Coordinates of C-alpha atoms in Angstrom, one line a residue:
X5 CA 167.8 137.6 208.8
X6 CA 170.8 135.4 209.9
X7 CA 172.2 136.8 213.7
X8 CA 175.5 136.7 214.8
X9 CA 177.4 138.2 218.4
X10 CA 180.5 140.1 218.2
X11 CA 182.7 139.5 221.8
X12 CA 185.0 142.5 222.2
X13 CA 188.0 142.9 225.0
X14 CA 190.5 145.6 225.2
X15 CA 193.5 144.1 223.2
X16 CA 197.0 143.7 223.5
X17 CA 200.4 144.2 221.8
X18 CA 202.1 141.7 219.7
X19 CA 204.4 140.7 221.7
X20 CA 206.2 142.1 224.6
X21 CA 208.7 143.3 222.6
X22 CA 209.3 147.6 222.9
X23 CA 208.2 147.9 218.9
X24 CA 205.1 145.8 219.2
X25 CA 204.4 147.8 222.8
X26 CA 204.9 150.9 221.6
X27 CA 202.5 150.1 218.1
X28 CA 199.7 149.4 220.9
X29 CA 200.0 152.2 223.1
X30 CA 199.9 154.6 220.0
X31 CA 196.7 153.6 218.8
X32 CA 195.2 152.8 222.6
X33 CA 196.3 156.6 223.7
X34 CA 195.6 158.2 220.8
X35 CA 192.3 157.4 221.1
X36 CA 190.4 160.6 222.0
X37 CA 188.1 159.0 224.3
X38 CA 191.0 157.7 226.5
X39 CA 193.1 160.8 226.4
X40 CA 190.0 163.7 226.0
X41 CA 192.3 166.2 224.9
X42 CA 192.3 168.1 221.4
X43 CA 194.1 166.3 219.1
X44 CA 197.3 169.1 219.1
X45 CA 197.7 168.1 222.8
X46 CA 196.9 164.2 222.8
X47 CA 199.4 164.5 219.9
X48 CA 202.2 166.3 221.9
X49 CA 201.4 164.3 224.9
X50 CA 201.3 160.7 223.2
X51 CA 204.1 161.2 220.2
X52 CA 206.0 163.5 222.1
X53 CA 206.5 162.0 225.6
X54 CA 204.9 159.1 226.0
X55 CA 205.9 156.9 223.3
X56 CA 209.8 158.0 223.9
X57 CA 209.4 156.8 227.0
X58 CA 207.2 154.4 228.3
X59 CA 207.3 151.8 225.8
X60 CA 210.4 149.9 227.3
X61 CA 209.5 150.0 230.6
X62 CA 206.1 148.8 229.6
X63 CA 207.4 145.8 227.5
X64 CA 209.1 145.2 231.0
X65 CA 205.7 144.6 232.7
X66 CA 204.6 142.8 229.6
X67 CA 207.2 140.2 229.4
X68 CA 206.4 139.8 233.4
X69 CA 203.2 138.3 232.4
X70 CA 203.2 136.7 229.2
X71 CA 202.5 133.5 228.6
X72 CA 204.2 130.8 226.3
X73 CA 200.8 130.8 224.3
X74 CA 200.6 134.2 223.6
X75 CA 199.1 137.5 225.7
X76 CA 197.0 136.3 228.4
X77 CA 194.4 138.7 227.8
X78 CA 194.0 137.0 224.5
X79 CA 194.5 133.7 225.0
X80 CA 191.8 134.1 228.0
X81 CA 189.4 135.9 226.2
X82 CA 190.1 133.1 223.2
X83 CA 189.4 130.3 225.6
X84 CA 185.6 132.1 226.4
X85 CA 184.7 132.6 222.8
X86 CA 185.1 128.4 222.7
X87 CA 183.1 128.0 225.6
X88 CA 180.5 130.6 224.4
X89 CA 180.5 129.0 221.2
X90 CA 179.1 125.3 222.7
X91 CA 176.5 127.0 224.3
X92 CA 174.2 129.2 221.6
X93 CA 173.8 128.3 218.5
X94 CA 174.4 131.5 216.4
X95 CA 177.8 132.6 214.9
X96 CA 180.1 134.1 217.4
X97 CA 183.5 135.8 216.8
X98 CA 186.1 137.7 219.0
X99 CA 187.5 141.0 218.2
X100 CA 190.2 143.6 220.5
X101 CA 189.3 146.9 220.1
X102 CA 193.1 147.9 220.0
X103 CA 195.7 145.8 218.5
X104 CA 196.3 143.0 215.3
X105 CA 192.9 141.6 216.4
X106 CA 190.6 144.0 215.0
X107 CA 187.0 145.2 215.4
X108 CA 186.8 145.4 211.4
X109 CA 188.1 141.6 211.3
X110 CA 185.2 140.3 213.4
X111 CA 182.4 142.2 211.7
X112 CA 184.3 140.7 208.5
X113 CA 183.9 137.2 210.0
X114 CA 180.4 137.6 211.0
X115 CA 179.3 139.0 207.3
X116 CA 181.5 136.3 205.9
X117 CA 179.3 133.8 207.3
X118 CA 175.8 135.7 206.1
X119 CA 175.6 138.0 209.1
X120 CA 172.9 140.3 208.9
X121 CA 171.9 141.3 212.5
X122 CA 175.2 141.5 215.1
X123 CA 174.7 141.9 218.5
X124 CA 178.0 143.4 220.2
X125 CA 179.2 142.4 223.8
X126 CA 182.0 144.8 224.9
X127 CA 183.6 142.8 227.6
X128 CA 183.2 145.1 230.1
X129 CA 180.5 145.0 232.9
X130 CA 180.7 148.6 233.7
X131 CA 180.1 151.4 231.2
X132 CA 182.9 153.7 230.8
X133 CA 183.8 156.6 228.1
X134 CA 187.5 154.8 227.7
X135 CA 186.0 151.5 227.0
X136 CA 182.3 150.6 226.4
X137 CA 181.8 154.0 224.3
X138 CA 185.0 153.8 222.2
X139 CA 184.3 150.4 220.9
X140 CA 180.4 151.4 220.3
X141 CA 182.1 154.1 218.4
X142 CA 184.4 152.2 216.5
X143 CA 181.5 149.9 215.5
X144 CA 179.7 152.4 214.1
X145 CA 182.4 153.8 212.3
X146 CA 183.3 150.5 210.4
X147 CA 179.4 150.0 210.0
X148 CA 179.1 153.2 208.0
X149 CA 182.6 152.6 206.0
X150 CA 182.6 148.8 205.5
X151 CA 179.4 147.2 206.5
X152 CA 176.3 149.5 205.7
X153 CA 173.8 146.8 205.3
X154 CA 174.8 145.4 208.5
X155 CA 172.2 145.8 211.7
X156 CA 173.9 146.5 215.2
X157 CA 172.6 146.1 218.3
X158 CA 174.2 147.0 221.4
X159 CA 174.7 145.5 224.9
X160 CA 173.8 147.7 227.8
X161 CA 176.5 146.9 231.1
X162 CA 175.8 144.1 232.6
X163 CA 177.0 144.8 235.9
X164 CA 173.7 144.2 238.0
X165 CA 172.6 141.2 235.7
X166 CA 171.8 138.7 238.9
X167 CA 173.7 135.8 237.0
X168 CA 176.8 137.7 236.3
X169 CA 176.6 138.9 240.4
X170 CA 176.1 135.1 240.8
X171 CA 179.5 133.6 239.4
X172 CA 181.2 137.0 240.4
X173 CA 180.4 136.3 243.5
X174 CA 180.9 132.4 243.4
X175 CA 184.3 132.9 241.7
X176 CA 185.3 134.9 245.3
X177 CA 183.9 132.6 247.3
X178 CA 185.6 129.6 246.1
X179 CA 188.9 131.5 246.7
X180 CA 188.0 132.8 250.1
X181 CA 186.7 129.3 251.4
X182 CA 189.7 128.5 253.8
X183 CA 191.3 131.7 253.3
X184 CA 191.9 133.9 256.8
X185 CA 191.7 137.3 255.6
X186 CA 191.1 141.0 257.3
X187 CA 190.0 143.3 254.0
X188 CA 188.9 142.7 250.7
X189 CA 189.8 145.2 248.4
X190 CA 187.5 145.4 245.1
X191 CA 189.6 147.1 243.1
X192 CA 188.4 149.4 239.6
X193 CA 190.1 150.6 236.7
X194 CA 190.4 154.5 237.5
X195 CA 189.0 157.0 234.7
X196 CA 189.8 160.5 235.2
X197 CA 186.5 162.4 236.8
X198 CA 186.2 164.2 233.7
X199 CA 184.7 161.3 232.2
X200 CA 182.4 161.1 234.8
X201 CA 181.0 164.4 234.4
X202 CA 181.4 164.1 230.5
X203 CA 179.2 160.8 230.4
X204 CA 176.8 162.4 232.6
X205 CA 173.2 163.0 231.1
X206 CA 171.7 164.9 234.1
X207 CA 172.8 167.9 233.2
X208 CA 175.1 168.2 236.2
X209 CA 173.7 166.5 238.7
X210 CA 176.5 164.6 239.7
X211 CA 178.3 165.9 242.4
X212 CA 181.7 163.4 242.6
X213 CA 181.2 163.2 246.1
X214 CA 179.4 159.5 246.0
X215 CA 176.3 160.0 247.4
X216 CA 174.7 160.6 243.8
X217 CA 176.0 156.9 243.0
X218 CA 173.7 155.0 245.7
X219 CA 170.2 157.4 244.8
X220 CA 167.6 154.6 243.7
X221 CA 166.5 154.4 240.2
X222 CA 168.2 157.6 238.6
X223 CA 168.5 157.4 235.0
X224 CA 172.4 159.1 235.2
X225 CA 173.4 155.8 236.2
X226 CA 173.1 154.1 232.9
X227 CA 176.3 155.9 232.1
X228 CA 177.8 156.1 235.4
X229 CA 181.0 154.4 235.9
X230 CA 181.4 155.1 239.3
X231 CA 177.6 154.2 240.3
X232 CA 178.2 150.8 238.6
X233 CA 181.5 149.7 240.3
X234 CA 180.3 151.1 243.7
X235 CA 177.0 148.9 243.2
X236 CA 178.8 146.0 242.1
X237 CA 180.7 145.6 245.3
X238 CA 177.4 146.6 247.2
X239 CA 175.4 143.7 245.4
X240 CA 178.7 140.9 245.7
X241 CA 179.1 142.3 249.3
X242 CA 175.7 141.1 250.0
X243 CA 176.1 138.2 248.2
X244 CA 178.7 136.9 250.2
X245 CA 177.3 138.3 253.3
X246 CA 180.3 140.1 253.8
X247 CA 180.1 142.8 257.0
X248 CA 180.8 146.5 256.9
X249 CA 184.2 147.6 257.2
X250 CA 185.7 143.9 255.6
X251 CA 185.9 145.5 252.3
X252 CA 186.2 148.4 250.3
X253 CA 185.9 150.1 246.4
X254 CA 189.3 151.5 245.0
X255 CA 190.5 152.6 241.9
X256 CA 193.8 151.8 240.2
X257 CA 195.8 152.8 237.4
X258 CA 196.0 157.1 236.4
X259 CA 198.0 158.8 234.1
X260 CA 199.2 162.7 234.4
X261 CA 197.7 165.1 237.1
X262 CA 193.9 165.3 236.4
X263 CA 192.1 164.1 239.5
X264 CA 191.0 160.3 238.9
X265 CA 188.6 158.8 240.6
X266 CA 189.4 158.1 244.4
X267 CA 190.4 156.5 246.8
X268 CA 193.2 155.0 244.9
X269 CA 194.1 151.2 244.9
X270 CA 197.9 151.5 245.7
X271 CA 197.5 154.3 248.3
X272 CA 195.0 152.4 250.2
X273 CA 197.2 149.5 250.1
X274 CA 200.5 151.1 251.8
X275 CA 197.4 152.8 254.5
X276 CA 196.0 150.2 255.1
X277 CA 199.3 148.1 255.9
X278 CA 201.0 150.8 257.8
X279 CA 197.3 150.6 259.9
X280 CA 198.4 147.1 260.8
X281 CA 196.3 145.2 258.4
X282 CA 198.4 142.2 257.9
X283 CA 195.8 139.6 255.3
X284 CA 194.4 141.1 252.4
X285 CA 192.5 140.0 249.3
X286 CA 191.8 142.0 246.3
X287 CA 189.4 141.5 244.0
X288 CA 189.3 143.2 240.1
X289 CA 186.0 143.3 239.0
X290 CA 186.1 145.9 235.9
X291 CA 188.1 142.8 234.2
X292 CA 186.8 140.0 233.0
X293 CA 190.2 138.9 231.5
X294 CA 193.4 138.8 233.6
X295 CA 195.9 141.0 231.8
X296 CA 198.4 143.6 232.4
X297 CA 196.6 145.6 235.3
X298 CA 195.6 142.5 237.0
X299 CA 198.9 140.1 236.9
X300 CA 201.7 143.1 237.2
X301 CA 200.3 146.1 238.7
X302 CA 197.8 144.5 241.2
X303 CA 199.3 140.8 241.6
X304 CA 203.2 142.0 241.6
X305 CA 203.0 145.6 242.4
X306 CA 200.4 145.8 244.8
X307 CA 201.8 142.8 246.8
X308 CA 205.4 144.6 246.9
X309 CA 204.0 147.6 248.7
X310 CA 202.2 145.8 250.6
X311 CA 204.8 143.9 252.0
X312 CA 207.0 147.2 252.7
X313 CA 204.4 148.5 255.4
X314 CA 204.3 145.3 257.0
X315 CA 201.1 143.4 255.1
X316 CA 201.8 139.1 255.3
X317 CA 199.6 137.9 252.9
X318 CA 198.1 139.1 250.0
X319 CA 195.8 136.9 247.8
X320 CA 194.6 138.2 244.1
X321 CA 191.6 136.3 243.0
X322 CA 191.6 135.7 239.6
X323 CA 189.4 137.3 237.1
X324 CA 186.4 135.4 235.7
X325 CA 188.3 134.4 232.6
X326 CA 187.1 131.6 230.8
X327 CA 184.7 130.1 233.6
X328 CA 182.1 128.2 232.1
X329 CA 179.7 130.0 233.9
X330 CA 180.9 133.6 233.3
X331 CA 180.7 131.3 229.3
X332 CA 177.0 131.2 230.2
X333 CA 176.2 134.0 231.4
X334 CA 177.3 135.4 228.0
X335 CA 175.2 133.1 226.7
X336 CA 171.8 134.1 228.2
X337 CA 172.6 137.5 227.3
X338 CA 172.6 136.3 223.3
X339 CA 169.8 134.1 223.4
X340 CA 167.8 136.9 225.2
X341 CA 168.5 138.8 222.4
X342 CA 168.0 136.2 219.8
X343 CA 164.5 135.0 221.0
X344 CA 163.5 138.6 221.5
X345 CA 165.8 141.3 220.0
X346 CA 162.9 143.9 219.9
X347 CA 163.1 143.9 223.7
X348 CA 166.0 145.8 225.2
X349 CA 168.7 143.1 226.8
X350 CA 168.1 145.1 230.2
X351 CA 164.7 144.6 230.1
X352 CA 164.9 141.3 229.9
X353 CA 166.5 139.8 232.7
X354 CA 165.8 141.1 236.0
X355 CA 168.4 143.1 237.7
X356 CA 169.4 143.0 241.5
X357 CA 168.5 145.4 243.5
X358 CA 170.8 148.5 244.3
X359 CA 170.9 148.8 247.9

């Protein structure tokens, strides 16, 4: 039995080109646990509208961003595999779940070098239907196709892992030492609340209205993506030793006229400068890899409207990136599994403490 660890991130297109952009947000949208939507409607939606006429201003924001190497998503989460790589000693590769870089290459990678067992680490530390699930889907669809001798074991989020809270909260720290600030905003990719509902296995328990999300101990919050980015800022809050009312969770980024999860990032940014706010920080933590989101619409975006209702400063604290401890944190979570893959990677490591 030979193990090997499969890193996976969200992707990226090509280039920033509108071809290469358009390619990518085909196959990102078209997947049916972003848009959950029949397929007639995703179609009509995605084919029909979207791709006619987001692709160009897209490649807009793209070429914003883009670096001389490449897409900084990728070249980012390229930089971690080589830093994950010098600290375990089992075969890792790297795959995107959309884009050139794909899911099917890894596992191919993996096998190639006598792969038997593969542990996969979506690069997300919250669970979501739009990310984790798709690319635990995707897995198993290749698995069945491709790779049926092949052994998969999953990674639970790691969002309340006490190391990954650790350099989370050391990777703020460092940026705030110095800094005079009024509000930290730890900002979220948004889902639609559908999702939230749709990923919830108590039968309906979840009201949307937050409360559900701080309950101790409730087994809905293994699937919860709101539970797991509120607690995330409540256990880096903490960390820092940051006092109520300095900070707040948001959610950026929607897409038609669903209700997403609230209170959204770029709303509370124009409120919270036309309320005379004047320093503010925001913080990303549902990326581990600046990209898109985090260098145009948070970075550029967000610091524009800020400045129209009157904000000074605005500081955007980098992702964790290629950190060689974020590196090492990825690292426990393998050689957990490795020395002990009949134990659950959650079970494991101790977890900090919700409240």
């Amino acid at each position: 039995m030979k193990k090997g660890v499969l890193l996976v991130n969200l992707g990226s297109p090509d280039s920033p080109e509108p071809k290469d952009v358009k390619t990518y947000l085909d196959e990102f949208l078209m997947d049916p646990r972003v848009i959950d939507v029949p397929l007639w409607a995703r179609t009509l939606l995605v084919k029909g509208i979207i791709l006619n006429t987001r692709p160009k201003a897209s490649a807009k924001a793209y070429k914003k961003i883009w670096w001389k190497e490449g897409s900084p998503l990728i070249v980012l989460s390229e930089r971690l595999l080589d830093k994950v790589r010098e600290q375990v000693n089992y075969p890792v590769a790297l795959a995107m779940r959309y884009g050139s870089m794909t899911i099917k290459q890894g596992l191919q990678e993996l096998v190639d070098q006598g792969c038997t067992h593969v542990k996969t680490i979506p690069l997300y530390p919250q669970f979501a239907m739009a990310t984790t699930e798709t690319i635990d889907v995707k897995v198993d669809e290749l698995v069945a196709e491709f790779f049926p001798k092949l052994s998969i074991e999953r990674t639970p989020a790691f969002y309340k892992r006490p190391d990954y809270i650790e350099v989370l909260s050391r990777s703020i720290a460092e940026k705030l030492e110095g800094l005079d600030y009024e509000h930290i905003l730890f900002s979220y990719h948004g889902v639609p609340e559908r999702h939230i509902r749709k990923s919830d296995i108590s039968n309906g328990n979840c009201k949307m209205n937050g409360k559900c999300c701080f309950k101790k101990r409730s087994p809905q919050h293994e699937f919860c993506y709101r539970h797991q980015c509120e607690i995330t800022t409540v256990n880096v809050a903490k960390q820092l030793g940051l006092k109520n009312g300095t900070y707040s969770t948001t959610f950026q980024s929607r897409l038609g006229f669903d209700p997403w999860l609230k209170p959204y990032t770029d709303r509370t940014i124009e409120r919270m400068g036309k309320e005379g706010i004047k320093k503010m920080t925001i913080v990303t933590p549902a990326f581990v890899s600046d990209c898109l989101e985090t260098l145009e619409e948070i970075a550029m975006e967000g610091e524009e409207i800020f400045h129209e209702v009157g904000g000074k400063e605005f500081t955007v604290i980098p992702c964790l990136n290629d950190r060689k401890d974020f590196a090492q944190v990825l690292a426990n979570m393998i050689n957990e599994w490795a020395l002990n893959p009949k134990q659950s990677p959650s079970s494991q490591a101790a977890t900090v403490e919700e409240m």
